PDB file of C-alpha atoms in Angstrom:
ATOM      1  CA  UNK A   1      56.064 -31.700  -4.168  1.00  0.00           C
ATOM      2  CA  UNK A   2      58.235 -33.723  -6.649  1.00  0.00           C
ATOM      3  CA  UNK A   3      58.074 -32.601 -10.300  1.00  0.00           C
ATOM      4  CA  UNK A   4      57.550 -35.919 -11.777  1.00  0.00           C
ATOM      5  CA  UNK A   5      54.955 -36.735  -9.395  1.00  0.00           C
ATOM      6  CA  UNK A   6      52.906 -33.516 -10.951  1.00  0.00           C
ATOM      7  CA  UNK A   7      54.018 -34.468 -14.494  1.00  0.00           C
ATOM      8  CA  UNK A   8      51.746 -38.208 -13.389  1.00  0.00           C
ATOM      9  CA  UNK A   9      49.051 -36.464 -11.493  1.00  0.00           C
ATOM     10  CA  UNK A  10      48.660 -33.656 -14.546  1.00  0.00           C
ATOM     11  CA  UNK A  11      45.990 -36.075 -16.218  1.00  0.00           C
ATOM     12  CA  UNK A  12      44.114 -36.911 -13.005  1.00  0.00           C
ATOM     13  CA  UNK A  13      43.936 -32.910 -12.289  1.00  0.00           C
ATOM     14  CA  UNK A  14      42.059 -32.443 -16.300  1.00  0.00           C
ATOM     15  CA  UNK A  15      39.639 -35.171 -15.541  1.00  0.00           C
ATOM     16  CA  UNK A  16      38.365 -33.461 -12.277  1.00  0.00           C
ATOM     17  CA  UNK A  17      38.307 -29.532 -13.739  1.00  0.00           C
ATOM     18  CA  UNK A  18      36.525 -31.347 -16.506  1.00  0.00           C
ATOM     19  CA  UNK A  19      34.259 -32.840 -13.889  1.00  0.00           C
ATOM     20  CA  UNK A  20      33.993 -30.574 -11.321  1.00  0.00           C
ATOM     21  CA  UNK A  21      35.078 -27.377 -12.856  1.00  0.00           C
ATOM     22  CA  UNK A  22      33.223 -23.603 -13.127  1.00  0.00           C
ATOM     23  CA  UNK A  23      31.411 -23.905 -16.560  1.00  0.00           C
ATOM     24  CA  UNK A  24      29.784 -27.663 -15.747  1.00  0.00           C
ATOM     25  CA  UNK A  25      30.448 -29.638 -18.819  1.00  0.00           C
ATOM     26  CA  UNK A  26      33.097 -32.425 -19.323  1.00  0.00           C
ATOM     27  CA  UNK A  27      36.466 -31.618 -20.242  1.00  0.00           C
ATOM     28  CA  UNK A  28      38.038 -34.586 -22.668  1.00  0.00           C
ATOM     29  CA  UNK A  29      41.351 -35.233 -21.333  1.00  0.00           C
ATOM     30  CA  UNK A  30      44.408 -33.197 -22.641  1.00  0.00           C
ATOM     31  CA  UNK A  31      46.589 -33.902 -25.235  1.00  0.00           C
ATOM     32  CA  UNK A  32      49.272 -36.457 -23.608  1.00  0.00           C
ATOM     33  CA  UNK A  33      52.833 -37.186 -23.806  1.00  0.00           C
ATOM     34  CA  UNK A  34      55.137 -39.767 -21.831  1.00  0.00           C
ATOM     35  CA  UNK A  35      58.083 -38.564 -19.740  1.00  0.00           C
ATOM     36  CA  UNK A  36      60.252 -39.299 -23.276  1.00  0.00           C
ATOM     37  CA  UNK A  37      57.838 -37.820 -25.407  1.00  0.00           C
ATOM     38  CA  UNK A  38      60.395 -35.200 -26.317  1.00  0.00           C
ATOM     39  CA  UNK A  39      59.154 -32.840 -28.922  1.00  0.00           C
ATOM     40  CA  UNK A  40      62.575 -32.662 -30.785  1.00  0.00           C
ATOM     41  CA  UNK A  41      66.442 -34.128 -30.463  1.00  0.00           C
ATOM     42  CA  UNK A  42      68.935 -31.848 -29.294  1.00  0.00           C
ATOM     43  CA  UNK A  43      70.330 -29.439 -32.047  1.00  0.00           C
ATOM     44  CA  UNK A  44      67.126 -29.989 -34.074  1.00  0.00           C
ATOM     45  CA  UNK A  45      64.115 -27.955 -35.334  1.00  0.00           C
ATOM     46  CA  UNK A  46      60.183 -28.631 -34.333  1.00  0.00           C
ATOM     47  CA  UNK A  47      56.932 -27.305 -35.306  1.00  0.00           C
ATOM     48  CA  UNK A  48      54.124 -28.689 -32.292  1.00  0.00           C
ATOM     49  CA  UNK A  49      50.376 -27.839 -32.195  1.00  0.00           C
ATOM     50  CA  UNK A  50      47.777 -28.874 -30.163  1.00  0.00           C
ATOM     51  CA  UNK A  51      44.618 -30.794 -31.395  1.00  0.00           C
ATOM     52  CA  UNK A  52      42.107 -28.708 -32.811  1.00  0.00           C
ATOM     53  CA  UNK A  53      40.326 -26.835 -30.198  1.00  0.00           C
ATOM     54  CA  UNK A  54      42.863 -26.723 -27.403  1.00  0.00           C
ATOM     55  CA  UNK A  55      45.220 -24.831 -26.056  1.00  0.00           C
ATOM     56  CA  UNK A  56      49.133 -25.079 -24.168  1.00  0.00           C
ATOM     57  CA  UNK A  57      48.425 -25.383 -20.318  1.00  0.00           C
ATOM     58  CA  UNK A  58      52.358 -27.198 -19.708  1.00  0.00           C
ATOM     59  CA  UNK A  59      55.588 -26.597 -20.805  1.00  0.00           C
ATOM     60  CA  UNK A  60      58.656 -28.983 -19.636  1.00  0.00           C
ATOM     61  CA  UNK A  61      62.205 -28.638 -20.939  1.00  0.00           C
ATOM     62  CA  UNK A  62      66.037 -30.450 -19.736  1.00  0.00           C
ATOM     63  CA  UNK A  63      69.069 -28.749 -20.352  1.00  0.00           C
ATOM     64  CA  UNK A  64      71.721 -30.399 -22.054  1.00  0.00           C
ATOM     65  CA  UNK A  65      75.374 -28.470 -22.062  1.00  0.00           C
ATOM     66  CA  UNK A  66      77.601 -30.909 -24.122  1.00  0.00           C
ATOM     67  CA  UNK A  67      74.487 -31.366 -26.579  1.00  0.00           C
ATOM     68  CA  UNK A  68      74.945 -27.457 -28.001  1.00  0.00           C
ATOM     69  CA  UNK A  69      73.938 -26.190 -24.702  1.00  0.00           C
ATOM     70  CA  UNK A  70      70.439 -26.813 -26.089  1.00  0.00           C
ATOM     71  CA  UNK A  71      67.255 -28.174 -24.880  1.00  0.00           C
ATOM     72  CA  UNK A  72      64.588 -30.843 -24.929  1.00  0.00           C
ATOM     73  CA  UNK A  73      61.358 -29.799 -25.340  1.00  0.00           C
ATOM     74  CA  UNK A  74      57.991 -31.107 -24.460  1.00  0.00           C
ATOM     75  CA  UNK A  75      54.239 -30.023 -24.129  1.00  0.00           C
ATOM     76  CA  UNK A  76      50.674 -30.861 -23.197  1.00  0.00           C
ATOM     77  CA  UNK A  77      47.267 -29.058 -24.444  1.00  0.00           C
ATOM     78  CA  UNK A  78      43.766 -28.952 -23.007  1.00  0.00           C
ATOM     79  CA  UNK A  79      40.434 -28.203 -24.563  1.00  0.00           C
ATOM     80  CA  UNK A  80      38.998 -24.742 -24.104  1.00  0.00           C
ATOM     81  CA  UNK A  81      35.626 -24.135 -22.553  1.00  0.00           C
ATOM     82  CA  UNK A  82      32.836 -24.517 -24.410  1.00  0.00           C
ATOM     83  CA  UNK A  83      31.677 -20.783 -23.434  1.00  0.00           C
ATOM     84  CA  UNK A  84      34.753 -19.799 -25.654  1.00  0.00           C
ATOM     85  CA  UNK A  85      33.734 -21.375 -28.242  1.00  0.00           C
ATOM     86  CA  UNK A  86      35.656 -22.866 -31.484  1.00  0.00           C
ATOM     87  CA  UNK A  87      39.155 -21.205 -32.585  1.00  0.00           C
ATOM     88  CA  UNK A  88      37.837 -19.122 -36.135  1.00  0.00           C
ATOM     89  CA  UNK A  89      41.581 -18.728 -36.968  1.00  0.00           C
ATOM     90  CA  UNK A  90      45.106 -19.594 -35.855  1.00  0.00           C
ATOM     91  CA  UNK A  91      48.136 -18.785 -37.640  1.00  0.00           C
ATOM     92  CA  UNK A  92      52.193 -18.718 -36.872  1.00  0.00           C
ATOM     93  CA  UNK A  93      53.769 -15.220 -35.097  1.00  0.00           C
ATOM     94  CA  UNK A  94      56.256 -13.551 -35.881  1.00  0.00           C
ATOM     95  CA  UNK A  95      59.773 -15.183 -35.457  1.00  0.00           C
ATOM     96  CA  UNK A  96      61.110 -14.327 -32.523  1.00  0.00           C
ATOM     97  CA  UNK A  97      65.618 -14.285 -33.468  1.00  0.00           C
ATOM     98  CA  UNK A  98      68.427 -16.571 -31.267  1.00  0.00           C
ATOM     99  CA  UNK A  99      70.420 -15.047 -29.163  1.00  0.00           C
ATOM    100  CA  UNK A 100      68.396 -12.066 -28.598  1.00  0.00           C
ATOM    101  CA  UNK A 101      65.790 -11.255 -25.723  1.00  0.00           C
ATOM    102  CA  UNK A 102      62.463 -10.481 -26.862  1.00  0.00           C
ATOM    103  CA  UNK A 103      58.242 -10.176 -25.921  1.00  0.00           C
ATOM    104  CA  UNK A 104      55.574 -11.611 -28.133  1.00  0.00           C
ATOM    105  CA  UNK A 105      52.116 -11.639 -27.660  1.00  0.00           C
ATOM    106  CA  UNK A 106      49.558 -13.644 -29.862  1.00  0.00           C
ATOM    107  CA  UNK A 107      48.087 -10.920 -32.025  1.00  0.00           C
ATOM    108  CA  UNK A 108      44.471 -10.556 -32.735  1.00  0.00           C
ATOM    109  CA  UNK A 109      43.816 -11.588 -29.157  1.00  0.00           C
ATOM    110  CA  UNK A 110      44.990 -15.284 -29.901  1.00  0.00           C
ATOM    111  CA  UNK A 111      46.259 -17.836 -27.219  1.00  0.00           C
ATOM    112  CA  UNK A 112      49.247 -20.037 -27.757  1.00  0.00           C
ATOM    113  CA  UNK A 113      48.286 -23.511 -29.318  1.00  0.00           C
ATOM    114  CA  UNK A 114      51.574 -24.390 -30.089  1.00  0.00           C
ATOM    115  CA  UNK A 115      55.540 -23.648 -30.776  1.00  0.00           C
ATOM    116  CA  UNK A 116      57.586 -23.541 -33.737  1.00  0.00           C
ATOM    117  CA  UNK A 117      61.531 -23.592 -33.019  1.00  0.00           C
ATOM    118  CA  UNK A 118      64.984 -23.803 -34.692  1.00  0.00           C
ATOM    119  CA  UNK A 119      68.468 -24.346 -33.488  1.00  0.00           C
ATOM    120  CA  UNK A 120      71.242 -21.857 -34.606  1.00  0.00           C
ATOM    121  CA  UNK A 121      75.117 -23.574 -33.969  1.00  0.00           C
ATOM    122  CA  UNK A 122      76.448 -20.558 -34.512  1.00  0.00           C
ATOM    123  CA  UNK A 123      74.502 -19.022 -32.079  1.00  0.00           C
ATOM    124  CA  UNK A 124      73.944 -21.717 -29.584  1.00  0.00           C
ATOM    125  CA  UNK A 125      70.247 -20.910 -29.554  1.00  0.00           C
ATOM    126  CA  UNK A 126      66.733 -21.491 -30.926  1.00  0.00           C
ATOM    127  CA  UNK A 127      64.496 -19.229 -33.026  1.00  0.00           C
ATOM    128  CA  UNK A 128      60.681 -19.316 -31.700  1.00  0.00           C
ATOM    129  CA  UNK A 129      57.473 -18.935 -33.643  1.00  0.00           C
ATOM    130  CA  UNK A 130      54.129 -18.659 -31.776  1.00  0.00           C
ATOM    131  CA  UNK A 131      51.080 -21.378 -33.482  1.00  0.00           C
ATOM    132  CA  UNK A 132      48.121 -18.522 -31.993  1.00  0.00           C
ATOM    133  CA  UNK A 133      44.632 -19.366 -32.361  1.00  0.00           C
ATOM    134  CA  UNK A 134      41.517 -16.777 -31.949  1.00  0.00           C
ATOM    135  CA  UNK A 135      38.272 -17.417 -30.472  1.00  0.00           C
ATOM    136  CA  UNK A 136      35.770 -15.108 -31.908  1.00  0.00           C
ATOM    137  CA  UNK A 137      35.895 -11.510 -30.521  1.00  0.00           C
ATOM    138  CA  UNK A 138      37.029 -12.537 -27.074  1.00  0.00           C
ATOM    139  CA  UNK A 139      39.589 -10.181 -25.520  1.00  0.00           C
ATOM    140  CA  UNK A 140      41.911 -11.116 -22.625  1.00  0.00           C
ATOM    141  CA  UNK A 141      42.177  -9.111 -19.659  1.00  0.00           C
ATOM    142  CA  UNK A 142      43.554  -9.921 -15.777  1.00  0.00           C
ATOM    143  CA  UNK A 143      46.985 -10.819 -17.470  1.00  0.00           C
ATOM    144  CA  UNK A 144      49.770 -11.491 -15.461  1.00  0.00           C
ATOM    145  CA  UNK A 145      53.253 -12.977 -15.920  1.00  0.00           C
ATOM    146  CA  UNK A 146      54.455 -16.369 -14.580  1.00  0.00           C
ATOM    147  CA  UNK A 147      57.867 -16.910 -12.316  1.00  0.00           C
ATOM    148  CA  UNK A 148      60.941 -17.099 -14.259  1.00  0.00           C
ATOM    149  CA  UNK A 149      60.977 -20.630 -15.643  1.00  0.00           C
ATOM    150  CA  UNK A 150      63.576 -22.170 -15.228  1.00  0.00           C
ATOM    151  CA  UNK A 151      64.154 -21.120 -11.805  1.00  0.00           C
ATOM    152  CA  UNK A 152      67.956 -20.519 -12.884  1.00  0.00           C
ATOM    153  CA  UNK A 153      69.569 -21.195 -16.089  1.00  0.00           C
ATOM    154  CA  UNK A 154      70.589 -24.610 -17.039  1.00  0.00           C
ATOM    155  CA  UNK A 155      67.872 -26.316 -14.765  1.00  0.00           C
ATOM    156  CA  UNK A 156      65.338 -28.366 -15.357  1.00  0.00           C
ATOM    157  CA  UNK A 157      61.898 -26.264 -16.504  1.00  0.00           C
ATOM    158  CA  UNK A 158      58.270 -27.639 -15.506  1.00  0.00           C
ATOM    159  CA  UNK A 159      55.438 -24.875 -16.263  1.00  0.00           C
ATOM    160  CA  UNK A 160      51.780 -26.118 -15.411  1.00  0.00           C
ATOM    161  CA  UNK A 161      48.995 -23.736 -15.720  1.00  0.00           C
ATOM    162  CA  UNK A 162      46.772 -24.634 -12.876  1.00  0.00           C
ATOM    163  CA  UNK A 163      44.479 -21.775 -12.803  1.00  0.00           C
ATOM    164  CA  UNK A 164      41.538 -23.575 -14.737  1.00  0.00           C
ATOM    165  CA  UNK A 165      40.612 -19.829 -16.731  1.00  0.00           C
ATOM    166  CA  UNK A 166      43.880 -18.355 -17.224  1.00  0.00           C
ATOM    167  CA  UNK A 167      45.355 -19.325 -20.163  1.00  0.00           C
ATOM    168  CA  UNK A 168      48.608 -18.572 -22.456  1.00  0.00           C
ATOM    169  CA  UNK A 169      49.038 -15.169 -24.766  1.00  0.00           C
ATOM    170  CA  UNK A 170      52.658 -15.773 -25.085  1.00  0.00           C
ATOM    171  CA  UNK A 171      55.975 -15.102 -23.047  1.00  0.00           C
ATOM    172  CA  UNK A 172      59.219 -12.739 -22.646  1.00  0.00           C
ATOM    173  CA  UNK A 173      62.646 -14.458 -22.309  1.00  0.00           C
ATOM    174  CA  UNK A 174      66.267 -13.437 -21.262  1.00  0.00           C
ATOM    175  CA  UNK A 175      68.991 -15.082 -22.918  1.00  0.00           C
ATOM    176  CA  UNK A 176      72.532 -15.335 -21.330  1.00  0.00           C
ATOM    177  CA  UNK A 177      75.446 -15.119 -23.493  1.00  0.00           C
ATOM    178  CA  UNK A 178      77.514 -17.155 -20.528  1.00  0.00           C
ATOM    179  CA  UNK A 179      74.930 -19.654 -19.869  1.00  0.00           C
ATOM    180  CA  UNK A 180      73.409 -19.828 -23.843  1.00  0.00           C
ATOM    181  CA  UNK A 181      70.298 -20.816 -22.203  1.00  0.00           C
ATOM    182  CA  UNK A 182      66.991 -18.832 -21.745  1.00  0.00           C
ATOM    183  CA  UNK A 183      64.435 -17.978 -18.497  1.00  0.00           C
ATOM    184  CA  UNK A 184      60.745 -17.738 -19.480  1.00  0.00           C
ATOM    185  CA  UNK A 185      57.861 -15.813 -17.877  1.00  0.00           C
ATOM    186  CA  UNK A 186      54.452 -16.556 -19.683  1.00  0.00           C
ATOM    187  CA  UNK A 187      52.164 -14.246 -20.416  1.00  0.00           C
ATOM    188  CA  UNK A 188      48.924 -15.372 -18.797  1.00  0.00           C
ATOM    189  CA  UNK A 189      45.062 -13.700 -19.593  1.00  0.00           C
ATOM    190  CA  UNK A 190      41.881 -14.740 -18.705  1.00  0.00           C
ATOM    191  CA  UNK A 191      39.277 -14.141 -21.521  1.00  0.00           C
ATOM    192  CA  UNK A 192      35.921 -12.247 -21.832  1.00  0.00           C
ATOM    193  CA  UNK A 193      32.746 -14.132 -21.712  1.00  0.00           C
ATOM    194  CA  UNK A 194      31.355 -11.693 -24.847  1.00  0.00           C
ATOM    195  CA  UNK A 195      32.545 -10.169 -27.824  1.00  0.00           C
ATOM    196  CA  UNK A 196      34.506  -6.954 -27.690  1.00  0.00           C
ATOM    197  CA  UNK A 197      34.969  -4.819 -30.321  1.00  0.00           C
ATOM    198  CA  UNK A 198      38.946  -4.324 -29.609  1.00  0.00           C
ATOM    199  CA  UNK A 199      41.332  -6.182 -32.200  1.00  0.00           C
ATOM    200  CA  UNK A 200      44.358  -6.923 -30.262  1.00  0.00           C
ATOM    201  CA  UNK A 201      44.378  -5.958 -26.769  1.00  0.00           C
TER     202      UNK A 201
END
């Protein structure tokens, strides 16, 4: 199926798991962008949270090589379930350095609700912050990690979570030195239905 046709049918695929989805209550529709809705300019810094209440379920990105061999980033958020509850704290992570490869998890058994990032010419790389927001004492558990995104570096990146109770802990990266660009895999949890005494799982 053609990206950009999944990037347009993203909003009709909310409405019905709002509609028609597991826990039987409305979902609003998530946070939108257009297709140049671009979180940032090549070469420059961002900070990007979802609304209140909802989470990251998309991540899209183009490479540009004669623009710092940086990219353009853009997002989209969706509500949580109302059997999760309200967020009773989010905060930033820990910043993860440029030019290194690293693994971050929300702490405290947060979910991603947004990214922090800033471009390093020296480098020809971004530093990446975590926004992480907890939902009472849910833990996560069933986690798994996502495909490489982008399928090779330099390419185009689309990541859409469409598995309606999975949602986003965080993410590992690679960098490449040659390529100065970076391959994700997300880190992706579903959550307990009931308070658990663990802190950060």
């Amino acid at each position: 199926m053609d990206r950009a046709l999944l990037w347009v049918l993203l909003p009709l695929v909310t409405v019905a798991w709002g509609q028609y989805g597991d826990y039987g209550y409305p979902y609003q529709q998530y946070h939108d962008y257009s297709d140049d809705g671009w979180v940032n300019l090549n070469r420059q810094g961002f900070s990007y949270q979802c609304p209140h209440g909802q989470v990251v379920v998309a991540v899209r990105s183009i490479f540009n090589k004669n623009e710092g061999s940086d990219r353009q980033w853009n997002y989209a958020c969706m509500p949580t379930p109302q059997n999760l509850g309200e967020p009773t704290e989010c905060w930033w992570e820990e910043i993860n350095r440029a030019g290194m490869e690293w693994y971050q998890t929300c702490s405290n058994n947060g979910l991603v609700a947004g990214f922090q990032s800033r471009y390093f010419e020296s480098v020809l790389d971004r530093e990446w912050q975590f926004y992480c927001c907890r939902y009472g004492k849910r833990c996560p558990y069933s986690c798994w990690l996502t495909t490489e995104y982008p399928g090779h570096y330099g390419e185009e990146m689309d990541m859409i979570s469409y598995n309606y109770d999975y949602y986003m802990r965080g993410a590992t990266t690679t960098f490449s030195a040659v390529e100065r660009d970076r391959q994700w895999k997300f880190i992706m949890c579903q959550m307990t239905d009931y308070d658990c005494e663990f802190a950060n799982v």
